[in-house]
Coordinates of C-alpha atoms in Angstrom, one line a residue:
M1 CA 43.3 -13.7 36.8
F2 CA 45.9 -17.2 37.4
S3 CA 48.4 -17.1 40.9
T4 CA 51.9 -17.9 39.9
C5 CA 52.1 -20.8 41.6
G6 CA 53.3 -24.3 39.9
I7 CA 56.7 -22.3 38.1
R8 CA 59.7 -23.0 38.8
A9 CA 62.2 -21.0 39.5
P10 CA 65.5 -21.8 36.7
A11 CA 67.5 -23.8 37.6
P12 CA 71.7 -23.6 35.6
S13 CA 71.2 -25.6 32.6
P14 CA 74.3 -26.4 30.7
S15 CA 76.0 -24.1 28.6
P16 CA 74.6 -24.7 24.9
T17 CA 76.6 -26.2 21.6
P18 CA 77.5 -23.3 18.8
S19 CA 74.8 -23.4 16.5
P20 CA 74.9 -24.2 12.8
P21 CA 72.9 -21.0 11.3
V22 CA 69.5 -21.9 10.5
G23 CA 68.2 -19.5 7.9
P24 CA 66.5 -16.5 9.0
G25 CA 64.6 -16.9 12.3
G26 CA 64.9 -18.9 15.1
R27 CA 64.2 -23.0 16.9
W28 CA 61.6 -22.7 19.6
A29 CA 60.4 -26.0 21.5
V30 CA 57.6 -26.5 24.5
I31 CA 57.9 -30.3 26.4
A32 CA 55.3 -31.9 28.0
A33 CA 54.7 -34.6 29.9
G34 CA 51.0 -35.5 31.5
S35 CA 51.5 -37.7 34.1
Q36 CA 51.9 -38.0 38.0
G37 CA 53.0 -40.0 40.4
F38 CA 56.4 -42.3 40.9
F39 CA 55.1 -45.6 38.8
N40 CA 54.6 -42.9 36.0
Y41 CA 58.7 -42.1 36.6
R42 CA 59.1 -42.5 32.8
H43 CA 57.7 -39.7 31.4
Q44 CA 59.0 -37.5 33.4
A45 CA 62.6 -37.9 33.1
D46 CA 61.9 -38.4 28.8
A47 CA 61.0 -34.6 29.5
C48 CA 63.8 -33.9 30.8
H49 CA 66.0 -35.8 29.0
A50 CA 63.7 -33.7 25.9
Y51 CA 64.9 -31.2 27.6
Q52 CA 68.7 -32.1 27.8
I53 CA 68.4 -32.1 24.0
V54 CA 66.9 -29.4 23.0
R55 CA 68.5 -27.5 25.2
K56 CA 72.4 -28.5 24.1
S57 CA 71.6 -27.6 20.6
G58 CA 71.7 -24.6 21.0
I59 CA 68.0 -23.5 21.9
P60 CA 68.6 -20.9 24.1
A61 CA 66.2 -21.4 27.7
Q62 CA 63.6 -18.7 27.2
N63 CA 62.5 -20.1 23.3
I64 CA 62.1 -23.7 25.4
I65 CA 58.6 -24.4 27.4
L66 CA 58.8 -27.4 29.6
M67 CA 55.2 -28.2 31.8
M68 CA 55.4 -31.1 34.0
Q69 CA 53.9 -32.0 37.1
D70 CA 57.7 -32.4 38.3
D71 CA 56.4 -34.8 41.5
V72 CA 58.2 -37.7 41.5
A73 CA 62.6 -36.5 41.2
N74 CA 61.4 -35.5 45.1
S75 CA 59.0 -38.1 46.1
R76 CA 59.8 -40.4 49.0
E77 CA 59.3 -43.7 46.8
N78 CA 62.5 -42.2 44.5
P79 CA 65.6 -44.1 45.5
L80 CA 68.0 -41.1 44.2
K81 CA 65.6 -38.3 45.2
G82 CA 66.0 -35.5 43.3
Q83 CA 68.1 -37.0 40.3
L84 CA 65.7 -38.8 37.3
F85 CA 67.2 -41.2 35.2
N86 CA 66.3 -41.8 31.4
K87 CA 68.1 -44.9 31.2
P88 CA 69.8 -47.8 34.2
G89 CA 73.8 -48.4 34.7
D90 CA 76.3 -46.5 36.4
N91 CA 77.5 -43.5 36.0
V92 CA 74.1 -42.4 33.6
T93 CA 73.2 -39.2 33.5
D94 CA 71.2 -37.4 35.9
V95 CA 68.2 -35.8 33.2
Y96 CA 66.7 -33.9 36.1
R97 CA 70.0 -31.7 36.9
G98 CA 69.7 -28.1 35.0
C99 CA 66.0 -28.9 33.8
N100 CA 64.1 -25.9 34.0
V101 CA 60.4 -26.7 34.4
D102 CA 58.6 -23.6 33.7
Y103 CA 55.3 -24.9 34.6
S104 CA 54.4 -27.5 37.5
G105 CA 51.7 -28.9 40.1
K106 CA 48.3 -27.8 39.7
I107 CA 48.0 -25.7 36.8
V108 CA 50.0 -28.6 34.1
T109 CA 46.4 -28.8 32.0
A110 CA 45.5 -29.4 28.9
K111 CA 44.5 -26.2 28.5
L112 CA 47.9 -24.8 29.9
F113 CA 49.3 -26.7 27.4
L114 CA 46.9 -25.6 24.5
S115 CA 47.8 -21.8 25.7
V116 CA 51.3 -22.3 25.4
I117 CA 51.7 -23.7 21.2
T118 CA 48.9 -21.2 20.4
G119 CA 50.2 -18.0 22.3
D120 CA 48.0 -17.2 24.1
T121 CA 49.1 -15.3 27.4
S122 CA 44.9 -14.9 28.6
G123 CA 45.2 -19.1 29.5
V124 CA 48.4 -18.6 31.1
P125 CA 49.5 -17.3 35.0
T126 CA 51.0 -13.5 34.9
N127 CA 54.2 -13.6 33.5
G128 CA 54.1 -17.3 31.9
K129 CA 55.7 -18.5 29.0
V130 CA 53.9 -19.1 25.4
L131 CA 54.9 -19.0 22.3
K132 CA 55.9 -16.3 20.4
S133 CA 57.7 -17.9 17.7
G134 CA 57.2 -16.0 14.1
P135 CA 56.6 -17.4 10.2
N136 CA 60.1 -18.4 10.0
D137 CA 60.8 -20.2 13.0
R138 CA 61.3 -24.1 13.5
V139 CA 58.9 -25.2 16.2
F140 CA 59.7 -28.7 18.2
I141 CA 56.6 -29.9 20.2
N142 CA 57.2 -33.8 22.2
F143 CA 54.0 -34.7 24.4
V144 CA 55.1 -37.6 26.7
D145 CA 52.4 -39.5 28.6
H146 CA 48.8 -41.6 28.5
G147 CA 46.7 -42.3 25.9
G148 CA 43.7 -43.9 24.1
V149 CA 41.2 -43.0 20.9
G150 CA 41.0 -39.8 20.2
I151 CA 42.9 -38.7 23.8
V152 CA 45.9 -37.7 25.7
A153 CA 46.1 -37.6 29.5
F154 CA 47.4 -34.5 31.8
P155 CA 47.8 -34.7 35.4
N156 CA 44.9 -31.9 36.6
G157 CA 42.4 -31.7 34.7
P158 CA 40.0 -32.7 31.5
L159 CA 42.1 -34.9 28.8
L160 CA 42.7 -33.7 25.2
H161 CA 40.8 -34.7 23.0
A162 CA 41.8 -35.1 18.7
K163 CA 39.4 -32.0 18.6
D164 CA 41.4 -29.2 20.4
L165 CA 44.7 -30.4 18.9
S166 CA 43.7 -30.9 15.3
T167 CA 41.4 -26.7 16.2
A168 CA 44.9 -25.4 18.2
L169 CA 47.6 -26.5 15.0
K170 CA 45.4 -24.9 13.0
T171 CA 45.4 -21.6 14.9
M172 CA 48.7 -22.1 15.0
Q173 CA 49.3 -22.2 10.9
K174 CA 46.6 -18.9 10.7
K175 CA 49.0 -16.8 13.5
N176 CA 52.1 -18.0 10.7
M177 CA 52.9 -19.2 14.0
F178 CA 56.8 -21.4 12.4
K179 CA 57.9 -21.8 9.0
E180 CA 57.5 -26.1 10.2
L181 CA 56.2 -27.5 13.2
L182 CA 58.1 -30.9 14.3
F183 CA 55.8 -32.7 16.5
Y184 CA 57.1 -35.7 19.0
M185 CA 54.1 -37.3 20.4
E186 CA 54.9 -40.2 22.7
A187 CA 51.6 -42.1 24.0
C188 CA 49.5 -45.2 23.3
E189 CA 47.4 -44.9 20.3
S190 CA 49.0 -42.2 19.9
G191 CA 48.2 -42.0 15.8
S192 CA 44.4 -41.0 16.3
M193 CA 45.4 -37.7 17.4
F194 CA 46.5 -36.3 14.2
P195 CA 43.6 -36.5 11.5
G196 CA 43.8 -32.9 10.9
L197 CA 46.6 -32.6 9.5
T198 CA 47.8 -31.9 5.5
A199 CA 50.4 -32.2 3.5
N200 CA 50.9 -29.3 2.8
G201 CA 50.4 -27.7 6.5
R202 CA 54.0 -27.4 7.4
I203 CA 53.0 -29.5 10.7
F204 CA 55.2 -32.7 10.7
A205 CA 54.2 -36.2 13.4
V206 CA 55.7 -38.8 14.3
T207 CA 53.8 -41.0 16.9
A208 CA 55.1 -43.7 19.1
S209 CA 52.1 -46.1 17.9
N210 CA 49.6 -46.7 15.2
A211 CA 45.4 -45.4 16.6
K212 CA 44.8 -49.3 16.7
E213 CA 47.7 -50.3 19.5
S214 CA 49.4 -49.6 23.0
S215 CA 53.2 -47.9 23.3
W216 CA 55.5 -49.0 25.4
G217 CA 57.9 -48.4 28.1
Y218 CA 61.3 -49.2 28.3
Y219 CA 63.9 -50.2 31.0
C220 CA 61.5 -51.2 33.3
P221 CA 62.1 -53.9 36.3
S222 CA 64.2 -56.1 36.0
N223 CA 66.2 -53.9 34.1
D224 CA 65.9 -50.8 35.8
T225 CA 69.0 -50.7 38.1
V226 CA 70.9 -46.9 38.4
N227 CA 74.1 -46.7 40.3
G228 CA 73.2 -50.2 42.3
K229 CA 70.0 -49.2 43.0
H230 CA 66.7 -51.2 41.3
M231 CA 64.5 -48.1 41.2
G232 CA 61.6 -49.9 41.2
T233 CA 59.4 -48.6 37.7
C234 CA 60.7 -47.5 34.3
L235 CA 62.5 -45.1 33.2
G236 CA 62.0 -44.9 29.9
D237 CA 59.2 -45.4 27.1
L238 CA 60.6 -47.0 24.1
F239 CA 59.6 -44.4 21.6
S240 CA 61.0 -41.4 23.8
I241 CA 64.5 -43.7 24.4
S242 CA 65.0 -44.5 20.9
W243 CA 64.8 -40.5 19.2
M244 CA 66.4 -40.1 22.1
E245 CA 69.6 -42.0 22.4
D246 CA 69.9 -41.4 18.5
S247 CA 69.8 -37.9 19.1
D248 CA 72.7 -38.4 21.8
L249 CA 74.6 -40.0 19.5
A250 CA 73.8 -38.1 16.6
H251 CA 74.0 -34.3 18.3
M252 CA 77.8 -34.1 16.1
S253 CA 76.0 -35.2 13.1
M254 CA 73.6 -33.8 9.4
E255 CA 70.8 -36.8 10.3
S256 CA 67.8 -36.0 8.4
I257 CA 64.0 -36.4 10.3
A258 CA 63.8 -39.1 7.3
E259 CA 66.8 -40.4 8.9
Q260 CA 66.0 -40.5 12.3
V261 CA 62.0 -41.6 12.1
K262 CA 63.8 -44.6 10.1
R263 CA 66.0 -46.0 12.2
V264 CA 63.7 -44.9 15.5
T265 CA 61.1 -46.8 13.2
K266 CA 64.0 -50.1 13.8
R267 CA 64.2 -49.9 17.1
T268 CA 60.4 -49.5 18.3
F269 CA 60.3 -53.0 18.1
K270 CA 57.1 -53.1 20.2
S271 CA 55.2 -50.9 18.8
H272 CA 54.3 -49.3 14.8
V273 CA 56.1 -46.4 14.8
S274 CA 53.5 -43.6 12.3
T275 CA 53.8 -40.4 10.4
F276 CA 51.6 -37.6 9.6
G277 CA 51.2 -34.1 7.8
D278 CA 53.8 -32.7 5.4
V279 CA 57.2 -35.1 4.6
S280 CA 58.0 -32.3 1.7
F281 CA 60.7 -30.9 4.9
E282 CA 61.6 -34.3 6.3
S283 CA 64.7 -34.4 4.4
E284 CA 65.7 -31.2 6.9
P285 CA 68.8 -32.4 8.9
I286 CA 67.3 -32.8 12.9
G287 CA 69.0 -30.7 14.5
N288 CA 67.2 -27.8 12.6
F289 CA 65.0 -28.9 15.3
E290 CA 66.5 -31.1 18.6
V291 CA 70.4 -31.3 18.3
A292 CA 73.3 -28.9 16.6
R293 CA 76.0 -29.5 13.5
A294 CA 78.2 -32.0 13.3
T295 CA 80.9 -33.1 12.1
R296 CA 80.9 -36.7 12.2
V297 CA 77.9 -39.6 11.0
A298 CA 76.5 -40.9 14.6
R299 CA 76.4 -44.3 15.8
P300 CA 73.6 -46.7 14.3
L301 CA 71.2 -47.1 16.9
P302 CA 70.9 -50.8 19.1
V303 CA 68.0 -52.3 17.6
N304 CA 65.8 -55.2 19.5
P305 CA 68.2 -58.5 19.7
V306 CA 66.9 -62.4 19.4
N307 CA 69.7 -62.6 22.2
P308 CA 69.5 -61.4 25.4
V309 CA 71.0 -58.6 26.3
S310 CA 75.4 -58.4 25.5
P311 CA 78.5 -56.4 25.0
V312 CA 77.8 -57.1 21.4
N313 CA 73.3 -56.8 21.6
P314 CA 73.1 -54.4 23.7
V315 CA 69.3 -54.4 23.8
S316 CA 66.9 -56.6 24.2
T317 CA 63.1 -57.0 24.2
A318 CA 63.8 -57.1 28.6
G319 CA 62.6 -54.5 30.6
A320 CA 59.6 -53.7 27.2
V321 CA 56.6 -53.7 29.5
N322 CA 52.9 -53.0 27.4
I323 CA 52.0 -49.9 28.9
R324 CA 48.1 -51.3 30.2
D325 CA 50.4 -53.4 32.5
I326 CA 53.0 -51.5 33.6
P327 CA 51.0 -50.4 37.0
L328 CA 50.6 -54.2 37.5
H329 CA 54.0 -55.2 36.8
L330 CA 55.8 -52.4 39.0
A331 CA 53.3 -53.5 41.6
Y332 CA 54.1 -57.5 41.9
T333 CA 58.0 -57.0 40.8
A334 CA 57.4 -54.8 44.8
W335 CA 56.1 -57.6 45.9
E336 CA 58.8 -60.1 44.4
R337 CA 61.3 -58.3 45.7
A338 CA 59.6 -57.0 48.9
E339 CA 62.2 -58.7 52.4
T340 CA 60.3 -58.4 55.3
E341 CA 57.3 -59.4 56.2
Q342 CA 56.0 -55.7 56.5
Q343 CA 57.0 -54.6 53.0
K344 CA 55.5 -58.3 51.9
Q345 CA 51.9 -56.9 53.0
T346 CA 52.3 -53.1 51.9
A347 CA 53.5 -54.2 47.9
W348 CA 51.1 -56.9 48.6
N349 CA 48.5 -55.0 49.2
R350 CA 49.7 -52.5 46.5
L351 CA 49.2 -55.5 44.0
Q352 CA 45.9 -56.6 45.0
S353 CA 44.3 -52.8 44.8
V354 CA 46.0 -53.0 40.9
I355 CA 43.9 -56.0 40.6
V356 CA 40.8 -54.4 42.1
A357 CA 40.6 -51.1 39.6
R358 CA 41.2 -53.3 36.4
E359 CA 38.5 -55.6 37.3
A360 CA 36.3 -52.5 37.7
D361 CA 37.0 -50.7 35.0
E362 CA 36.1 -54.1 32.8
Q363 CA 33.1 -54.9 34.6
L364 CA 32.0 -50.9 34.1
F365 CA 33.0 -50.9 30.2
Q366 CA 31.0 -54.5 30.1
T367 CA 27.2 -52.9 31.7
I368 CA 28.0 -49.7 29.6
V369 CA 28.3 -52.0 26.4
N370 CA 25.3 -54.5 27.6
R371 CA 23.4 -51.0 28.3
S372 CA 23.8 -50.1 25.0
C373 CA 23.2 -53.3 23.3
D374 CA 20.3 -53.4 25.3
S375 CA 17.5 -55.1 22.6
V376 CA 19.7 -54.8 19.3
G377 CA 20.3 -58.5 18.9
Y378 CA 23.4 -60.8 18.7
G379 CA 26.0 -59.7 18.5
C380 CA 26.0 -56.1 19.4
D381 CA 28.2 -57.0 22.8
Y382 CA 30.8 -58.4 21.2
S383 CA 30.7 -55.7 18.2
M384 CA 31.1 -52.7 20.8
T385 CA 33.4 -54.8 22.6
H386 CA 35.7 -55.9 19.7
S387 CA 35.7 -53.5 16.5
K388 CA 38.2 -51.0 15.4
H389 CA 36.2 -48.2 14.4
T390 CA 38.2 -45.2 13.1
I391 CA 36.7 -42.1 15.0
Q392 CA 34.6 -40.1 12.2
D393 CA 32.0 -38.2 15.2
F394 CA 34.3 -36.7 16.4
E395 CA 32.3 -34.8 18.9
C396 CA 30.2 -37.4 19.7
H397 CA 33.7 -39.1 20.8
Q398 CA 34.6 -36.6 22.8
E399 CA 31.7 -35.2 24.7
L400 CA 31.2 -39.6 25.9
A401 CA 35.2 -39.3 26.9
A402 CA 34.4 -36.2 29.1
T403 CA 31.2 -37.2 30.6
L404 CA 33.3 -40.3 31.4
H405 CA 36.5 -38.5 33.1
E406 CA 33.7 -36.3 35.1
S407 CA 31.4 -39.4 36.2
C408 CA 33.3 -42.2 36.9
P409 CA 35.6 -43.5 40.0
R410 CA 39.3 -42.3 40.2
R411 CA 41.0 -45.8 40.8
A412 CA 43.8 -43.0 42.5
H413 CA 45.1 -40.3 44.1
H414 CA 47.5 -39.9 41.5
D415 CA 44.6 -40.1 38.3
A416 CA 43.0 -36.9 37.1
G417 CA 39.4 -38.0 36.4
G418 CA 38.0 -40.9 35.4
W419 CA 40.2 -42.6 32.7
N420 CA 43.2 -43.5 34.1
A421 CA 46.8 -45.8 32.3
F422 CA 44.7 -49.1 32.0
N423 CA 40.8 -48.1 31.5
M424 CA 42.0 -45.4 28.4
K425 CA 42.6 -48.8 26.5
F426 CA 38.8 -48.7 26.3
S427 CA 38.4 -45.2 24.5
Q428 CA 37.6 -47.2 21.5
T429 CA 35.0 -48.3 22.7
L430 CA 32.9 -45.0 23.0
V431 CA 34.5 -44.7 19.5
N432 CA 32.3 -47.3 18.8
L433 CA 29.8 -46.6 20.5
C434 CA 29.5 -43.6 18.9
E435 CA 30.3 -44.7 15.4
S436 CA 26.9 -47.6 16.1
Q437 CA 24.4 -44.8 17.2
T438 CA 22.1 -46.1 14.3
R439 CA 22.5 -49.4 15.2
L440 CA 21.7 -48.4 19.1
Q441 CA 19.0 -46.4 17.8
K442 CA 20.2 -44.4 20.6
D443 CA 21.5 -40.8 20.1
L444 CA 24.4 -38.8 22.5
R445 CA 22.5 -37.7 24.5
D446 CA 21.6 -42.0 25.5
L447 CA 24.8 -42.8 25.1
E448 CA 25.9 -40.0 27.4
G449 CA 22.7 -41.0 30.5
I450 CA 24.1 -45.1 29.8
I451 CA 27.8 -43.6 30.9
R452 CA 26.5 -41.1 33.8
A453 CA 24.4 -44.4 35.1
A454 CA 27.0 -46.4 34.4
C455 CA 29.7 -44.3 36.3
N456 CA 27.4 -43.9 39.2
D457 CA 27.0 -47.4 39.8
A458 CA 31.0 -47.7 39.8
S459 CA 31.2 -45.3 42.3
K460 CA 28.6 -47.2 44.6
K461 CA 30.4 -50.4 44.1
H462 CA 34.0 -49.5 43.9
P463 CA 35.5 -45.6 45.2
T464 CA 38.6 -44.1 44.5
V465 CA 39.8 -47.6 45.7
A466 CA 44.4 -47.6 45.2
Q467 CA 46.1 -46.5 47.8
D468 CA 49.6 -45.3 46.1
V469 CA 52.0 -45.3 48.8
S470 CA 49.7 -46.4 52.2
H471 CA 47.3 -48.2 51.1
Q472 CA 46.0 -48.5 54.7
K473 CA 42.4 -48.3 53.3
L474 CA 43.4 -51.3 51.6
A475 CA 45.4 -53.0 54.0
T476 CA 42.1 -53.1 57.6
A477 CA 40.2 -54.9 54.3
Q478 CA 42.7 -57.2 54.1
E479 CA 42.5 -58.4 57.8
Q480 CA 39.5 -60.4 56.3
T481 CA 39.0 -63.4 56.0
I482 CA 40.9 -65.2 53.1
L483 CA 40.7 -69.7 52.6
E484 CA 43.6 -71.0 50.8
L485 CA 43.2 -73.0 47.9
S486 CA 45.1 -75.7 46.2
V487 CA 44.8 -77.9 43.4
E488 CA 45.3 -81.4 42.7
N489 CA 45.6 -83.1 39.1
K490 CA 45.4 -86.2 38.7
A491 CA 43.2 -86.9 35.9
H492 CA 44.1 -87.9 32.5
S493 CA 43.7 -85.6 30.4
S494 CA 44.9 -86.9 26.2
G495 CA 47.8 -83.8 26.5
K496 CA 45.1 -81.2 27.9
S497 CA 46.1 -78.7 30.8
L498 CA 43.4 -78.0 34.0
Y499 CA 42.6 -74.6 33.6
I500 CA 40.7 -72.6 36.8
A501 CA 38.1 -70.1 35.8
R502 CA 36.1 -67.8 38.3
G503 CA 32.9 -67.9 37.9
S504 CA 29.8 -66.1 38.8
S505 CA 29.1 -65.1 42.1
S506 CA 27.1 -63.3 45.0
C507 CA 28.0 -60.6 47.2
W508 CA 31.9 -62.5 47.3
G509 CA 33.5 -59.4 45.9
I510 CA 36.3 -58.6 43.5
P511 CA 38.6 -59.9 42.1
G512 CA 37.6 -62.6 44.6
L513 CA 40.3 -65.5 43.1
A514 CA 43.7 -64.7 43.4
P515 CA 46.9 -66.2 41.9
Q516 CA 50.3 -67.3 44.7
M517 CA 53.5 -67.6 43.9
D518 CA 53.4 -70.2 45.2
G519 CA 51.0 -71.9 42.9
S520 CA 47.7 -72.4 45.6
Y521 CA 44.5 -69.3 45.4
N522 CA 43.7 -67.7 47.9
L523 CA 39.9 -66.5 47.5
V524 CA 38.8 -63.2 49.2
P525 CA 35.0 -62.9 49.9
D526 CA 33.9 -59.4 51.2
E527 CA 32.6 -59.5 54.4
K528 CA 31.7 -55.9 54.7
N529 CA 29.3 -56.7 51.9
I530 CA 25.9 -57.7 53.5
V531 CA 23.6 -57.7 50.0
C532 CA 22.6 -60.8 49.9
S533 CA 20.3 -61.7 53.0
C534 CA 18.6 -65.6 53.8
G535 CA 15.7 -66.7 53.5
K536 CA 13.9 -66.7 56.2
D537 CA 14.4 -69.6 58.6
S538 CA 17.5 -70.4 56.9
G539 CA 19.8 -70.1 60.5
C540 CA 21.9 -67.4 58.8
D541 CA 21.0 -63.3 58.3
Y542 CA 23.8 -63.4 55.0
F543 CA 25.0 -65.3 52.9
S544 CA 28.0 -65.3 50.1
S545 CA 29.3 -67.6 46.8
I546 CA 31.4 -67.9 44.0
L547 CA 31.9 -71.0 42.0
L548 CA 34.6 -72.2 40.0
G549 CA 34.7 -74.0 36.8
F550 CA 37.2 -76.7 36.5
N551 CA 38.0 -76.9 32.6
F552 CA 40.7 -79.2 30.7
D553 CA 41.8 -77.5 27.5
F554 CA 44.7 -77.2 24.5
S555 CA 46.9 -74.7 25.5
W556 CA 46.7 -73.5 21.5
D557 CA 43.1 -73.5 21.8
F558 CA 42.5 -69.9 22.0
L559 CA 38.5 -70.6 21.1
H560 CA 37.9 -73.0 23.8
K561 CA 36.3 -75.4 20.7
F562 CA 37.6 -78.8 22.1
E563 CA 37.2 -77.3 26.6
S564 CA 35.5 -79.7 28.5
Q565 CA 34.6 -78.6 32.0
A566 CA 35.0 -81.5 34.6
A567 CA 33.0 -79.7 37.4
Q568 CA 31.4 -76.3 38.5
V569 CA 33.2 -75.7 42.7
Q570 CA 31.3 -73.7 44.8
W571 CA 32.2 -71.8 47.5
I572 CA 29.5 -70.4 49.9
G573 CA 29.3 -68.3 53.2
H574 CA 27.2 -67.8 56.0
G575 CA 27.0 -64.7 57.9
N576 CA 25.1 -64.0 61.6
R577 CA 25.2 -61.3 63.2
T578 CA 26.6 -61.0 66.8
K579 CA 24.6 -59.6 69.6
D580 CA 27.7 -56.9 69.8
G581 CA 26.9 -56.0 66.1
S582 CA 29.7 -57.7 64.2
I583 CA 29.4 -60.6 61.3
A584 CA 30.9 -64.1 62.2
W585 CA 31.6 -66.2 59.3
T586 CA 31.3 -70.0 58.0
Y587 CA 32.4 -70.9 54.5
S588 CA 31.7 -74.4 52.9
C589 CA 32.8 -76.2 49.6
R590 CA 30.5 -78.1 47.2
T591 CA 30.6 -79.9 43.7
L592 CA 27.6 -78.9 42.0
S593 CA 25.8 -82.0 40.7
G594 CA 26.0 -82.8 36.7
S595 CA 29.7 -83.0 36.7
N596 CA 31.3 -84.7 33.9
P597 CA 31.3 -88.1 34.4
S598 CA 34.5 -88.8 33.5
W599 CA 36.1 -87.1 36.3
K600 CA 35.7 -86.8 39.8
V601 CA 36.3 -83.3 41.4
I602 CA 36.5 -83.7 45.0
C603 CA 37.0 -80.5 47.1
R604 CA 37.5 -81.0 50.7
E605 CA 38.5 -78.8 54.1
R606 CA 41.9 -79.5 55.0
P607 CA 44.0 -76.9 57.8
P608 CA 45.4 -73.6 56.0
T609 CA 49.6 -73.8 55.2
H610 CA 49.7 -69.9 54.9
H611 CA 49.7 -68.1 58.1
Y612 CA 47.3 -65.4 57.0
A613 CA 44.8 -67.7 55.8
K614 CA 42.0 -69.0 57.9
L615 CA 40.9 -71.7 56.6
G616 CA 42.2 -74.4 53.5
Y617 CA 40.4 -76.2 50.4
T618 CA 42.1 -78.6 48.0
V619 CA 40.3 -79.2 45.5
T620 CA 41.0 -82.8 43.7
V621 CA 40.9 -83.7 40.1
E622 CA 41.1 -87.8 38.8
D623 CA 39.6 -89.9 36.7
A624 CA 36.6 -91.5 37.6
V625 CA 38.8 -94.7 36.8
S626 CA 42.0 -94.0 38.5
S627 CA 45.1 -93.5 36.4
D628 CA 48.4 -92.4 37.2
S629 CA 48.6 -89.2 34.6
S630 CA 48.5 -85.6 35.6
S631 CA 49.2 -82.2 33.7
S632 CA 49.4 -79.4 34.6
V633 CA 47.3 -75.7 36.4
F634 CA 46.3 -72.5 35.2
L635 CA 43.8 -70.1 36.5
M636 CA 41.9 -68.6 32.6

């Protein structure tokens, strides 16, 4: 038996606008936001905005079911506590006011969602609401969250897989729970979530993206100011704000579903809005599902202009961010906006934690691919990493996705398991593995074992790394040595730019190299890593090293066909255990032999210019015969 913990008491709701008759039967709505944490602000703002729309349309409150973690409005990170806004500006609507959340907190799971939409009262808390719609009713479902190929996330518990969603929709059909069902889904690769819809199943689904691409956040910094305050987060998702702002404009119109989809597709300029299922009722008024009847035609939605935002062009690309990069974008913006030294340090710690987590996830999935491709032959790694297979073996993919969720380290406390906003893009890699079992000569159990082992190894190297608010552990780690690096490019390179590439390392740590706003770089060794022992009679107990490549190439040469390496420079750390048990480290740099004779590359130690750096280094790249020309420096 479930407890009733997590069911929020009803809040005052806005007075409904009279609804036109839609024939026998009524209207129902289920709205779900599948994330938690302040950086996911937009999902709960989207959900509450959707609630306001369907409520104002005349759907009775008892026929609307809203589930979300409900931890954002009153988060200590929220500059306007107790409120949620789905767009920037002054005097904009607080969508949290009157937003009646039926299920919140730890009970918000994929299992709860499936129970609600299939009318299964045994799967919800006592007296919890479920869909009680019948064969003459119209049902609207709106889901907002992170996703990957074949999966979408929930704030607690396992993922929702396309296989289970398809089963639930078929259950609804068998139980005659609707006359027509309209499903709007906001998630990356959401076009992969409706493989079982048919042309006559009375279900029409609209997704924010196709099956191979990310969706996009919107109203992100620097377009995140509400009532004069920088919110420090994205206020909405591009697809969601497009259909909802269209519904706001059209709340007194008879716009059809097809017309709304067309208008929203035009405005969702960063991804490909996709449709699935039964189109036989798309000519019906959208008011049959979302909004009430009107007496005038809605104003056209603003679309993406070429020019920056202005009164004439009220929408721009400013504030649109790829979902995968939102945590990085928000962390960098927080650092950029920080005013005091303490705020700068806290923001810097958070930024580094995001970078560390991304690098760790990339290494994790590369390890999975490498082990899966063992003994297969040339090209396997590239194929498993870059192919875009469509899911055919749903059972395999579901099992691998669940294994990763259960076994891999959480990168932040708001992650429900091993998946997160960034690494869900690698769900495609699992699809590729499942569809290539014959080539790999590995079955499902073999692949599960590889993933479990890689996750266990990753947990030992990088346990939960990100701390979303305090970052105290990371702050302590950042007290270790930082080496400051600046680069002088005095070489003549025939139009090429100088790129710096992080190479191999031994016990140095991840990311190890971090670019700074002033053009310098921070080299950050992992002084707690004592796996690499020095040889006998070497004069040290432990060592670490990192290689940086200094390469010239054209900016357009993405295949690196014209790349020329000037040299590799190695930084070496030697550690000696002291009498008190601590380890004292010293560092040096050297240019490796075998450098290109066309250039002269010198690394020299100098006093650091930043107060936090222990040592400073300058790498100078110049022609073997001196030249006055120079070119740009970039980090690869």
